[in-house]
Each structure stands twice: as C-alpha cells, then as structure tokens.
C-alpha cells in the first residue's frame, strides 16, 4: 500500500492480462485504475462509456496486434473506470453523494497526481469522452492530446433526456434487465452488430450483454445521472489547443453531436474520422478503422510503431480512402483536416 497526497492505492492480487489494478482514493470515492506497461513511458489514460469498463469498451482495440504494438510500444496505459464500474464492483453505498461530471473530471486530476503523471494522452468513448474533454478544458496543461470516440459536448437534448429517464427508472425498479440491455446495445452498436429476426446477434453484442450482467444497477444510475446533468461545453472548445482526433460511426445516435464538436474545435488542431457501417463504440465494432488515423496522429508527437510491423495496419482504411492532407505527418501534427472513411463508388 502506498500513500500520496491523501490518496491511497491498493495493489489487488488480480492481474488483468499483464495489467495491475490500483484503487485510488479521491475526494469523491475510490477509483479503480488498471495499469498496463512500462510506467517510464508517456501515459495514455482511457475512460469508457456508460455501464462499461476497460474490458467491455477497449478490449477490441487493444486486442488488435497492430494497435497493441502502436499503443503499448509508446505508452503506459492507465484504464480509469467510472466509480463502481470496475470488474467485480459491489453496489456503492446509497448515502454517498452522487458525483457531477465536474467531480468525475476532478477525479482524473487526483489519479494523475497520485501516479505522478504530467501531461497525458487521453482516449474516451461517448460519456467518457465528455469527461476527458471537460478535464482537458479545466486542466489544459495536463493534456497532450485527445482521441475521442463518439464524443458528447452539448447538454442532453430532450430526446436524450427522456431516454435517460426511462433507463434510470428501469434500472431503479428492475435492475440490469433485458430492456435496459437493449437500450444500451442500441447506444453502443450498429444494427448489423445487434442483429434482427433475420440476422443473429454478433459475438461482440453477446459478449457485451454478458458483461453488462456484472454491472450494479445503482452504480450505473449514478454515472447516468452525472452525464444527464452535464453542462454544454461547446463555447469553451475553441480554447482547447491540444491536438484532437475524433472518431464517429455513421450509425451512432451521437453522430450529430460529434460533428458539432468537431465544428466548434479549432480546425488547426482537430480531425474528424467518420467510420461507415458502425455504431458509437468504434473501439469494439471496427477497431481496425482507427489504426491508420491514430498512427498518423501520433506521428505528430514523434511516436511510431515498432519496426517489426513493416506492413500497413489491417484496416478498412486505405490511402485512397483518406484525404491526402491526413497522410502527412506535418498535417496530422499541426493542421488536421476533417475526413471521412467513405469511398465513392
């Protein structure tokens, strides 16, 4: 056990595929952080979407050999779970105050301070992308860059608020029931992955459904409540001067939100990648579509894949699919261009 600035980290006996769990005590409760890799390397922190953790939100990306070589070669990975979303988490005590989105962003600062980290690379999905963007706006000097997947930046629309209320009430009365899982799968995945009467549900959706069974409904409700009360941060996006790479699936319910966010960021620092036939969780549904843009994005920081990977990433993106400006390290480092992964017939 180690102590630092009033925070406490407990090394848990469980090892997650080479990573080790630390439980960091913060002003708003204990946060689980799974650390992978050499802590002497630059830090990449991740934050998942609602009801997910690193296993259900980032496993597909990190199980890609090329992604693993690119990310683990260059970074030590710190997977931060929302409170009560870590593997094996029990229900949070009902009398504990419900954190706001601001509180969750401040928790990240406490985690960075505990591990003695300076400026970090951030990767978040939907709700997690919002928390990391808010953190970057509050603590610009602590963020080197943002990789955001289906991000949020506006306050909830009326339809999203209504959807969240329905899910919250179902969680309260029935727990993680079948209807809640269907709502969440619609949030995460495209129609093809979810299946229908003619097409069976994919292995990805089935695995996610099983992992959702492990979530404590009260813990999911608390994170949902924080996201449902989030403020609109659009007006502050222009002040962000860190490089930002945004991925959005063309079937994501948050598609317009991601486009709005990209339009409000400084065009000299932001690139938007649209992934075809994909829902919100690009990290699980089409992780290979992230490889080429991430590789060129990281070249702007002087980071490369190890030379043992001489072939191009196995990605649905090919050079002909991407605007020539994106395939320039100088452009990816300084003047990022909005792009799409579509190819005209």
mmCIF file of C-alpha atoms in Angstrom:
data_model
loop_
_atom_site.group_PDB
_atom_site.id
_atom_site.type_symbol
_atom_site.label_atom_id
_atom_site.label_comp_id
_atom_site.label_asym_id
_atom_site.label_seq_id
_atom_site.Cartn_x
_atom_site.Cartn_y
_atom_site.Cartn_z
ATOM 1 C CA UNK A 1 0.000 0.000 0.000
ATOM 2 C CA UNK A 2 1.247 3.442 -0.898
ATOM 3 C CA UNK A 3 0.110 6.892 0.129
ATOM 4 C CA UNK A 4 0.398 10.167 -1.780
ATOM 5 C CA UNK A 5 -1.397 13.477 -1.242
ATOM 6 C CA UNK A 6 -4.060 11.805 0.872
ATOM 7 C CA UNK A 7 -4.797 9.219 -1.819
ATOM 8 C CA UNK A 8 -4.404 5.509 -1.250
ATOM 9 C CA UNK A 9 -3.548 2.848 -3.825
ATOM 10 C CA UNK A 10 -4.012 -0.829 -3.041
ATOM 11 C CA UNK A 11 -2.374 -3.382 -5.319
ATOM 12 C CA UNK A 12 -5.011 -6.055 -5.824
ATOM 13 C CA UNK A 13 -3.998 -9.667 -6.363
ATOM 14 C CA UNK A 14 -5.886 -9.964 -9.638
ATOM 15 C CA UNK A 15 -3.768 -9.384 -12.732
ATOM 16 C CA UNK A 16 -5.657 -8.384 -15.883
ATOM 17 C CA UNK A 17 -3.687 -9.692 -18.899
ATOM 18 C CA UNK A 18 -0.476 -8.174 -17.603
ATOM 19 C CA UNK A 19 -2.117 -5.125 -16.029
ATOM 20 C CA UNK A 20 -2.427 -4.440 -12.339
ATOM 21 C CA UNK A 21 -5.302 -2.796 -10.501
ATOM 22 C CA UNK A 22 -4.741 0.170 -8.211
ATOM 23 C CA UNK A 23 -7.552 1.590 -6.125
ATOM 24 C CA UNK A 24 -7.062 5.322 -5.728
ATOM 25 C CA UNK A 25 -8.915 7.155 -3.003
ATOM 26 C CA UNK A 26 -10.255 10.534 -4.168
ATOM 27 C CA UNK A 27 -12.482 13.244 -2.722
ATOM 28 C CA UNK A 28 -15.491 11.579 -4.418
ATOM 29 C CA UNK A 29 -14.706 7.975 -3.551
ATOM 30 C CA UNK A 30 -12.369 5.216 -4.620
ATOM 31 C CA UNK A 31 -11.464 4.877 -8.322
ATOM 32 C CA UNK A 32 -10.158 1.694 -9.931
ATOM 33 C CA UNK A 33 -7.215 2.150 -12.312
ATOM 34 C CA UNK A 34 -5.756 -0.752 -14.316
ATOM 35 C CA UNK A 35 -2.163 -0.039 -15.340
ATOM 36 C CA UNK A 36 -0.558 -1.798 -18.315
ATOM 37 C CA UNK A 37 3.020 -1.422 -19.451
ATOM 38 C CA UNK A 38 6.189 0.405 -18.520
ATOM 39 C CA UNK A 39 5.435 3.355 -16.243
ATOM 40 C CA UNK A 40 8.553 5.108 -17.506
ATOM 41 C CA UNK A 41 6.774 5.677 -20.836
ATOM 42 C CA UNK A 42 4.331 8.517 -21.595
ATOM 43 C CA UNK A 43 0.868 7.942 -20.181
ATOM 44 C CA UNK A 44 -2.318 7.184 -22.103
ATOM 45 C CA UNK A 45 -5.448 7.287 -19.945
ATOM 46 C CA UNK A 46 -8.766 5.796 -21.043
ATOM 47 C CA UNK A 47 -12.320 6.393 -19.842
ATOM 48 C CA UNK A 48 -15.257 4.219 -21.011
ATOM 49 C CA UNK A 49 -18.887 4.913 -21.823
ATOM 50 C CA UNK A 50 -21.869 4.354 -19.552
ATOM 51 C CA UNK A 51 -22.096 0.901 -17.891
ATOM 52 C CA UNK A 52 -18.757 -0.176 -19.383
ATOM 53 C CA UNK A 53 -15.176 -0.579 -18.216
ATOM 54 C CA UNK A 54 -11.868 -1.204 -19.978
ATOM 55 C CA UNK A 55 -12.727 -4.847 -20.698
ATOM 56 C CA UNK A 56 -16.030 -4.071 -22.420
ATOM 57 C CA UNK A 57 -15.060 -0.763 -24.073
ATOM 58 C CA UNK A 58 -11.400 -1.011 -25.140
ATOM 59 C CA UNK A 59 -10.658 -4.734 -25.347
ATOM 60 C CA UNK A 60 -11.335 -4.914 -29.096
ATOM 61 C CA UNK A 61 -8.872 -2.109 -29.819
ATOM 62 C CA UNK A 62 -6.115 -3.400 -27.556
ATOM 63 C CA UNK A 63 -6.525 -6.966 -28.832
ATOM 64 C CA UNK A 64 -5.618 -5.781 -32.351
ATOM 65 C CA UNK A 65 -1.941 -6.746 -32.762
ATOM 66 C CA UNK A 66 -1.178 -3.531 -34.683
ATOM 67 C CA UNK A 67 -2.991 -1.320 -32.141
ATOM 68 C CA UNK A 68 -1.258 -3.076 -29.264
ATOM 69 C CA UNK A 69 2.119 -2.576 -30.947
ATOM 70 C CA UNK A 70 1.416 1.107 -31.603
ATOM 71 C CA UNK A 71 -0.044 1.976 -28.198
ATOM 72 C CA UNK A 72 1.884 -0.297 -25.842
ATOM 73 C CA UNK A 73 5.166 0.444 -27.623
ATOM 74 C CA UNK A 74 4.709 4.161 -26.987
ATOM 75 C CA UNK A 75 2.602 4.411 -23.824
ATOM 76 C CA UNK A 76 1.894 3.071 -20.402
ATOM 77 C CA UNK A 77 -1.892 2.586 -20.330
ATOM 78 C CA UNK A 78 -3.997 3.743 -17.374
ATOM 79 C CA UNK A 79 -7.569 2.437 -17.688
ATOM 80 C CA UNK A 80 -9.772 4.524 -15.363
ATOM 81 C CA UNK A 81 -13.200 3.096 -14.534
ATOM 82 C CA UNK A 82 -16.150 5.293 -13.547
ATOM 83 C CA UNK A 83 -16.957 4.746 -9.857
ATOM 84 C CA UNK A 84 -18.470 1.299 -9.369
ATOM 85 C CA UNK A 85 -17.876 0.164 -12.961
ATOM 86 C CA UNK A 86 -14.704 -1.854 -12.388
ATOM 87 C CA UNK A 87 -14.674 -5.652 -12.616
ATOM 88 C CA UNK A 88 -16.252 -7.223 -9.545
ATOM 89 C CA UNK A 89 -17.525 -3.902 -8.130
ATOM 90 C CA UNK A 90 -20.185 -4.058 -5.445
ATOM 91 C CA UNK A 91 -23.017 -1.544 -5.085
ATOM 92 C CA UNK A 92 -21.991 1.936 -3.966
ATOM 93 C CA UNK A 93 -23.425 2.906 -0.583
ATOM 94 C CA UNK A 94 -26.779 4.668 -1.226
ATOM 95 C CA UNK A 95 -25.997 7.553 1.131
ATOM 96 C CA UNK A 96 -22.868 8.537 -0.802
ATOM 97 C CA UNK A 97 -23.387 11.767 -2.740
ATOM 98 C CA UNK A 98 -23.811 11.396 -6.491
ATOM 99 C CA UNK A 99 -20.818 12.979 -8.282
ATOM 100 C CA UNK A 100 -21.324 15.516 -11.048
ATOM 101 C CA UNK A 101 -19.478 15.483 -14.367
ATOM 102 C CA UNK A 102 -17.164 18.130 -12.865
ATOM 103 C CA UNK A 103 -16.454 15.854 -9.906
ATOM 104 C CA UNK A 104 -15.573 12.971 -12.243
ATOM 105 C CA UNK A 105 -13.214 15.249 -14.209
ATOM 106 C CA UNK A 106 -11.558 16.319 -10.961
ATOM 107 C CA UNK A 107 -11.122 12.656 -10.006
ATOM 108 C CA UNK A 108 -8.910 12.263 -13.076
ATOM 109 C CA UNK A 109 -6.654 15.029 -11.793
ATOM 110 C CA UNK A 110 -6.342 13.212 -8.458
ATOM 111 C CA UNK A 111 -5.458 9.976 -10.295
ATOM 112 C CA UNK A 112 -2.759 11.736 -12.335
ATOM 113 C CA UNK A 113 -1.347 13.354 -9.217
ATOM 114 C CA UNK A 114 -1.280 10.023 -7.402
ATOM 115 C CA UNK A 115 0.765 8.357 -10.136
ATOM 116 C CA UNK A 116 2.953 11.439 -10.561
ATOM 117 C CA UNK A 117 1.919 11.948 -14.185
ATOM 118 C CA UNK A 118 2.370 15.189 -16.111
ATOM 119 C CA UNK A 119 0.702 15.830 -19.467
ATOM 120 C CA UNK A 120 -1.092 12.714 -20.721
ATOM 121 C CA UNK A 121 -2.759 11.437 -23.887
ATOM 122 C CA UNK A 122 -6.488 10.802 -23.352
ATOM 123 C CA UNK A 123 -8.840 8.325 -25.041
ATOM 124 C CA UNK A 124 -12.546 8.255 -24.182
ATOM 125 C CA UNK A 125 -15.798 6.869 -25.577
ATOM 126 C CA UNK A 126 -19.070 8.892 -25.547
ATOM 127 C CA UNK A 127 -19.705 9.695 -21.851
ATOM 128 C CA UNK A 128 -16.037 9.012 -21.126
ATOM 129 C CA UNK A 129 -15.062 11.311 -23.997
ATOM 130 C CA UNK A 130 -17.135 14.082 -22.411
ATOM 131 C CA UNK A 131 -15.429 13.617 -19.028
ATOM 132 C CA UNK A 132 -11.966 13.719 -20.607
ATOM 133 C CA UNK A 133 -12.821 16.779 -22.722
ATOM 134 C CA UNK A 134 -14.105 18.554 -19.630
ATOM 135 C CA UNK A 135 -10.903 17.577 -17.832
ATOM 136 C CA UNK A 136 -8.836 18.977 -20.725
ATOM 137 C CA UNK A 137 -10.744 22.267 -20.573
ATOM 138 C CA UNK A 138 -10.216 22.577 -16.819
ATOM 139 C CA UNK A 139 -6.574 21.437 -16.788
ATOM 140 C CA UNK A 140 -5.115 22.199 -20.227
ATOM 141 C CA UNK A 141 -1.530 21.801 -19.074
ATOM 142 C CA UNK A 142 -2.204 18.157 -18.118
ATOM 143 C CA UNK A 143 -3.451 17.004 -21.553
ATOM 144 C CA UNK A 144 -1.114 16.435 -24.505
ATOM 145 C CA UNK A 145 -3.834 15.210 -26.876
ATOM 146 C CA UNK A 146 -7.351 13.797 -27.134
ATOM 147 C CA UNK A 147 -8.587 10.714 -29.006
ATOM 148 C CA UNK A 148 -12.364 10.842 -28.724
ATOM 149 C CA UNK A 149 -14.840 8.218 -29.918
ATOM 150 C CA UNK A 150 -18.452 9.345 -30.471
ATOM 151 C CA UNK A 151 -17.995 12.262 -28.060
ATOM 152 C CA UNK A 152 -20.590 14.424 -26.329
ATOM 153 C CA UNK A 153 -20.221 18.156 -25.786
ATOM 154 C CA UNK A 154 -23.734 19.622 -25.617
ATOM 155 C CA UNK A 155 -26.250 19.344 -22.787
ATOM 156 C CA UNK A 156 -28.699 16.461 -23.300
ATOM 157 C CA UNK A 157 -31.378 17.045 -25.916
ATOM 158 C CA UNK A 158 -34.977 16.497 -24.913
ATOM 159 C CA UNK A 159 -34.982 13.069 -26.568
ATOM 160 C CA UNK A 160 -31.740 12.024 -24.847
ATOM 161 C CA UNK A 161 -33.032 13.285 -21.501
ATOM 162 C CA UNK A 162 -36.240 11.268 -21.948
ATOM 163 C CA UNK A 163 -34.254 8.178 -22.962
ATOM 164 C CA UNK A 164 -32.017 8.556 -19.902
ATOM 165 C CA UNK A 165 -35.026 8.922 -17.589
ATOM 166 C CA UNK A 166 -36.552 5.723 -18.954
ATOM 167 C CA UNK A 167 -33.287 3.817 -18.495
ATOM 168 C CA UNK A 168 -32.795 5.240 -14.997
ATOM 169 C CA UNK A 169 -36.305 4.238 -13.903
ATOM 170 C CA UNK A 170 -35.891 0.747 -15.335
ATOM 171 C CA UNK A 171 -32.580 0.368 -13.504
ATOM 172 C CA UNK A 172 -34.188 1.517 -10.255
ATOM 173 C CA UNK A 173 -37.183 -0.821 -10.408
ATOM 174 C CA UNK A 174 -35.866 -3.821 -12.380
ATOM 175 C CA UNK A 175 -32.075 -3.619 -12.308
ATOM 176 C CA UNK A 176 -29.991 -4.561 -15.358
ATOM 177 C CA UNK A 177 -32.959 -6.180 -17.089
ATOM 178 C CA UNK A 178 -33.296 -7.214 -20.712
ATOM 179 C CA UNK A 179 -34.936 -3.942 -21.765
ATOM 180 C CA UNK A 180 -32.089 -1.875 -20.280
ATOM 181 C CA UNK A 181 -29.550 -4.029 -22.097
ATOM 182 C CA UNK A 182 -31.375 -3.453 -25.383
ATOM 183 C CA UNK A 183 -31.341 0.298 -24.797
ATOM 184 C CA UNK A 184 -27.609 0.194 -24.061
ATOM 185 C CA UNK A 185 -26.773 -2.014 -27.053
ATOM 186 C CA UNK A 186 -28.602 0.488 -29.282
ATOM 187 C CA UNK A 187 -26.402 3.176 -27.750
ATOM 188 C CA UNK A 188 -23.206 1.240 -28.462
ATOM 189 C CA UNK A 189 -23.592 -0.692 -31.720
ATOM 190 C CA UNK A 190 -24.882 -0.562 -35.283
ATOM 191 C CA UNK A 191 -27.932 -2.529 -36.418
ATOM 192 C CA UNK A 192 -25.729 -5.121 -38.111
ATOM 193 C CA UNK A 193 -23.962 -5.958 -34.859
ATOM 194 C CA UNK A 194 -27.173 -6.050 -32.807
ATOM 195 C CA UNK A 195 -28.869 -8.347 -35.303
ATOM 196 C CA UNK A 196 -32.567 -8.830 -36.044
ATOM 197 C CA UNK A 197 -35.081 -11.560 -36.856
ATOM 198 C CA UNK A 198 -33.063 -12.484 -39.968
ATOM 199 C CA UNK A 199 -29.501 -11.818 -38.759
ATOM 200 C CA UNK A 200 -28.280 -13.346 -35.471
ATOM 201 C CA UNK A 201 -26.764 -11.095 -32.829
ATOM 202 C CA UNK A 202 -22.995 -10.825 -33.279
ATOM 203 C CA UNK A 203 -20.437 -12.248 -30.867
ATOM 204 C CA UNK A 204 -19.467 -8.679 -29.904
ATOM 205 C CA UNK A 205 -23.013 -7.830 -28.814
ATOM 206 C CA UNK A 206 -23.417 -11.135 -26.986
ATOM 207 C CA UNK A 207 -20.170 -10.610 -25.096
ATOM 208 C CA UNK A 208 -21.204 -7.061 -24.166
ATOM 209 C CA UNK A 209 -24.586 -8.339 -22.978
ATOM 210 C CA UNK A 210 -22.844 -10.814 -20.648
ATOM 211 C CA UNK A 211 -20.526 -8.131 -19.293
ATOM 212 C CA UNK A 212 -23.493 -5.842 -18.588
ATOM 213 C CA UNK A 213 -24.836 -8.556 -16.265
ATOM 214 C CA UNK A 214 -21.905 -7.794 -13.973
ATOM 215 C CA UNK A 215 -22.799 -4.118 -13.534
ATOM 216 C CA UNK A 216 -24.535 -2.982 -10.354
ATOM 217 C CA UNK A 217 -27.653 -1.055 -11.392
ATOM 218 C CA UNK A 218 -27.226 1.597 -8.671
ATOM 219 C CA UNK A 219 -23.690 2.325 -9.877
ATOM 220 C CA UNK A 220 -24.831 2.709 -13.486
ATOM 221 C CA UNK A 221 -27.633 5.020 -12.338
ATOM 222 C CA UNK A 222 -25.115 7.288 -10.609
ATOM 223 C CA UNK A 223 -22.948 7.666 -13.723
ATOM 224 C CA UNK A 224 -26.048 8.151 -15.883
ATOM 225 C CA UNK A 225 -27.271 10.877 -13.537
ATOM 226 C CA UNK A 226 -23.933 12.708 -13.776
ATOM 227 C CA UNK A 227 -23.994 12.574 -17.582
ATOM 228 C CA UNK A 228 -27.666 13.553 -17.697
ATOM 229 C CA UNK A 229 -26.836 16.722 -15.725
ATOM 230 C CA UNK A 230 -23.841 17.661 -17.848
ATOM 231 C CA UNK A 231 -23.490 21.284 -18.975
ATOM 232 C CA UNK A 232 -22.953 22.367 -22.569
ATOM 233 C CA UNK A 233 -19.214 22.893 -23.086
ATOM 234 C CA UNK A 234 -19.378 23.879 -26.773
ATOM 235 C CA UNK A 235 -18.433 27.514 -26.153
ATOM 236 C CA UNK A 236 -15.161 26.551 -24.498
ATOM 237 C CA UNK A 237 -13.943 24.157 -27.178
ATOM 238 C CA UNK A 238 -12.152 26.835 -29.202
ATOM 239 C CA UNK A 239 -9.862 27.420 -26.234
ATOM 240 C CA UNK A 240 -8.584 23.843 -26.403
ATOM 241 C CA UNK A 241 -5.218 23.897 -28.122
ATOM 242 C CA UNK A 242 -4.324 20.219 -27.795
ATOM 243 C CA UNK A 243 -4.498 18.067 -30.916
ATOM 244 C CA UNK A 244 -7.771 16.165 -31.110
ATOM 245 C CA UNK A 245 -8.723 13.122 -33.194
ATOM 246 C CA UNK A 246 -12.453 12.312 -33.276
ATOM 247 C CA UNK A 247 -13.975 9.023 -34.486
ATOM 248 C CA UNK A 248 -17.696 8.654 -35.123
ATOM 249 C CA UNK A 249 -19.678 5.746 -36.549
ATOM 250 C CA UNK A 250 -22.171 6.785 -39.196
ATOM 251 C CA UNK A 251 -24.902 4.830 -37.361
ATOM 252 C CA UNK A 252 -24.158 6.301 -33.944
ATOM 253 C CA UNK A 253 -27.050 8.071 -32.196
ATOM 254 C CA UNK A 254 -24.450 10.728 -31.289
ATOM 255 C CA UNK A 255 -23.342 11.376 -34.870
ATOM 256 C CA UNK A 256 -24.603 14.977 -34.999
ATOM 257 C CA UNK A 257 -23.050 15.653 -31.602
ATOM 258 C CA UNK A 258 -19.602 14.587 -32.820
ATOM 259 C CA UNK A 259 -19.917 16.699 -35.967
ATOM 260 C CA UNK A 260 -20.998 19.672 -33.842
ATOM 261 C CA UNK A 261 -17.994 19.182 -31.573
ATOM 262 C CA UNK A 262 -15.557 18.997 -34.487
ATOM 263 C CA UNK A 263 -17.053 22.185 -35.943
ATOM 264 C CA UNK A 264 -16.526 24.015 -32.660
ATOM 265 C CA UNK A 265 -12.924 22.933 -32.104
ATOM 266 C CA UNK A 266 -10.073 24.877 -33.654
ATOM 267 C CA UNK A 267 -9.752 23.461 -37.181
ATOM 268 C CA UNK A 268 -5.982 23.648 -36.941
ATOM 269 C CA UNK A 269 -5.977 21.082 -34.130
ATOM 270 C CA UNK A 270 -8.861 18.717 -34.936
ATOM 271 C CA UNK A 271 -9.573 15.873 -37.379
ATOM 272 C CA UNK A 272 -12.918 14.081 -37.716
ATOM 273 C CA UNK A 273 -12.976 10.469 -38.949
ATOM 274 C CA UNK A 274 -16.342 9.000 -39.920
ATOM 275 C CA UNK A 275 -16.422 5.197 -39.879
ATOM 276 C CA UNK A 276 -19.003 3.638 -42.165
ATOM 277 C CA UNK A 277 -21.416 0.878 -41.105
ATOM 278 C CA UNK A 278 -20.532 1.402 -37.447
ATOM 279 C CA UNK A 279 -22.237 2.480 -34.240
ATOM 280 C CA UNK A 280 -20.825 4.552 -31.374
ATOM 281 C CA UNK A 281 -18.303 2.088 -29.970
ATOM 282 C CA UNK A 282 -15.769 2.069 -32.798
ATOM 283 C CA UNK A 283 -13.191 0.641 -30.361
ATOM 284 C CA UNK A 284 -15.126 -2.649 -30.265
ATOM 285 C CA UNK A 285 -17.065 -2.745 -33.524
ATOM 286 C CA UNK A 286 -14.406 -1.596 -36.016
ATOM 287 C CA UNK A 287 -11.140 -1.084 -34.120
ATOM 288 C CA UNK A 288 -9.054 -1.561 -37.275
ATOM 289 C CA UNK A 289 -10.637 1.584 -38.710
ATOM 290 C CA UNK A 290 -8.822 3.548 -36.007
ATOM 291 C CA UNK A 291 -5.327 2.340 -36.779
ATOM 292 C CA UNK A 292 -4.213 4.462 -39.750
ATOM 293 C CA UNK A 293 -5.598 7.771 -38.375
ATOM 294 C CA UNK A 294 -4.104 7.063 -34.932
ATOM 295 C CA UNK A 295 -0.747 6.188 -36.439
ATOM 296 C CA UNK A 296 -0.514 9.462 -38.358
ATOM 297 C CA UNK A 297 -1.943 11.404 -35.431
ATOM 298 C CA UNK A 298 0.767 10.058 -33.121
ATOM 299 C CA UNK A 299 3.470 10.811 -35.696
ATOM 300 C CA UNK A 300 2.818 14.446 -34.823
ATOM 301 C CA UNK A 301 4.206 13.611 -31.372
ATOM 302 C CA UNK A 302 7.197 11.724 -32.757
ATOM 303 C CA UNK A 303 5.627 8.367 -31.866
ATOM 304 C CA UNK A 304 5.775 5.384 -34.235
ATOM 305 C CA UNK A 305 5.014 1.696 -34.376
ATOM 306 C CA UNK A 306 7.991 -0.621 -33.771
ATOM 307 C CA UNK A 307 9.823 -1.541 -36.966
ATOM 308 C CA UNK A 308 8.915 -5.236 -36.661
ATOM 309 C CA UNK A 309 5.485 -4.284 -38.078
ATOM 310 C CA UNK A 310 6.510 -3.439 -41.615
ATOM 311 C CA UNK A 311 3.136 -3.923 -43.289
ATOM 312 C CA UNK A 312 0.306 -1.432 -43.193
ATOM 313 C CA UNK A 313 -2.309 -1.959 -40.479
ATOM 314 C CA UNK A 314 -5.113 -4.359 -41.402
ATOM 315 C CA UNK A 315 -7.632 -1.573 -41.697
ATOM 316 C CA UNK A 316 -10.643 -0.891 -43.907
ATOM 317 C CA UNK A 317 -8.948 2.462 -44.454
ATOM 318 C CA UNK A 318 -6.534 2.579 -47.361
ATOM 319 C CA UNK A 319 -4.577 5.611 -48.588
ATOM 320 C CA UNK A 320 -7.197 6.123 -51.314
ATOM 321 C CA UNK A 321 -9.889 6.385 -48.646
ATOM 322 C CA UNK A 322 -8.231 9.249 -46.778
ATOM 323 C CA UNK A 323 -7.696 12.793 -47.882
ATOM 324 C CA UNK A 324 -4.028 13.358 -48.872
ATOM 325 C CA UNK A 325 -3.668 16.034 -46.194
ATOM 326 C CA UNK A 326 -4.253 13.441 -43.464
ATOM 327 C CA UNK A 327 -1.451 11.204 -44.752
ATOM 328 C CA UNK A 328 1.128 13.870 -43.976
ATOM 329 C CA UNK A 329 2.738 13.737 -40.521
ATOM 330 C CA UNK A 330 3.004 17.522 -40.619
ATOM 331 C CA UNK A 331 -0.728 17.827 -41.267
ATOM 332 C CA UNK A 332 -1.664 15.279 -38.595
ATOM 333 C CA UNK A 333 0.609 17.033 -36.154
ATOM 334 C CA UNK A 334 -0.401 20.614 -36.760
ATOM 335 C CA UNK A 335 -3.174 21.142 -39.285
ATOM 336 C CA UNK A 336 -5.663 18.324 -39.017
ATOM 337 C CA UNK A 337 -8.365 18.067 -41.658
ATOM 338 C CA UNK A 338 -11.938 16.761 -41.351
ATOM 339 C CA UNK A 339 -12.130 13.478 -43.252
ATOM 340 C CA UNK A 340 -14.463 10.555 -43.863
ATOM 341 C CA UNK A 341 -13.647 6.917 -44.397
ATOM 342 C CA UNK A 342 -16.168 6.555 -47.214
ATOM 343 C CA UNK A 343 -15.017 5.767 -50.721
ATOM 344 C CA UNK A 344 -17.140 6.961 -53.615
ATOM 345 C CA UNK A 345 -18.352 4.166 -55.851
#
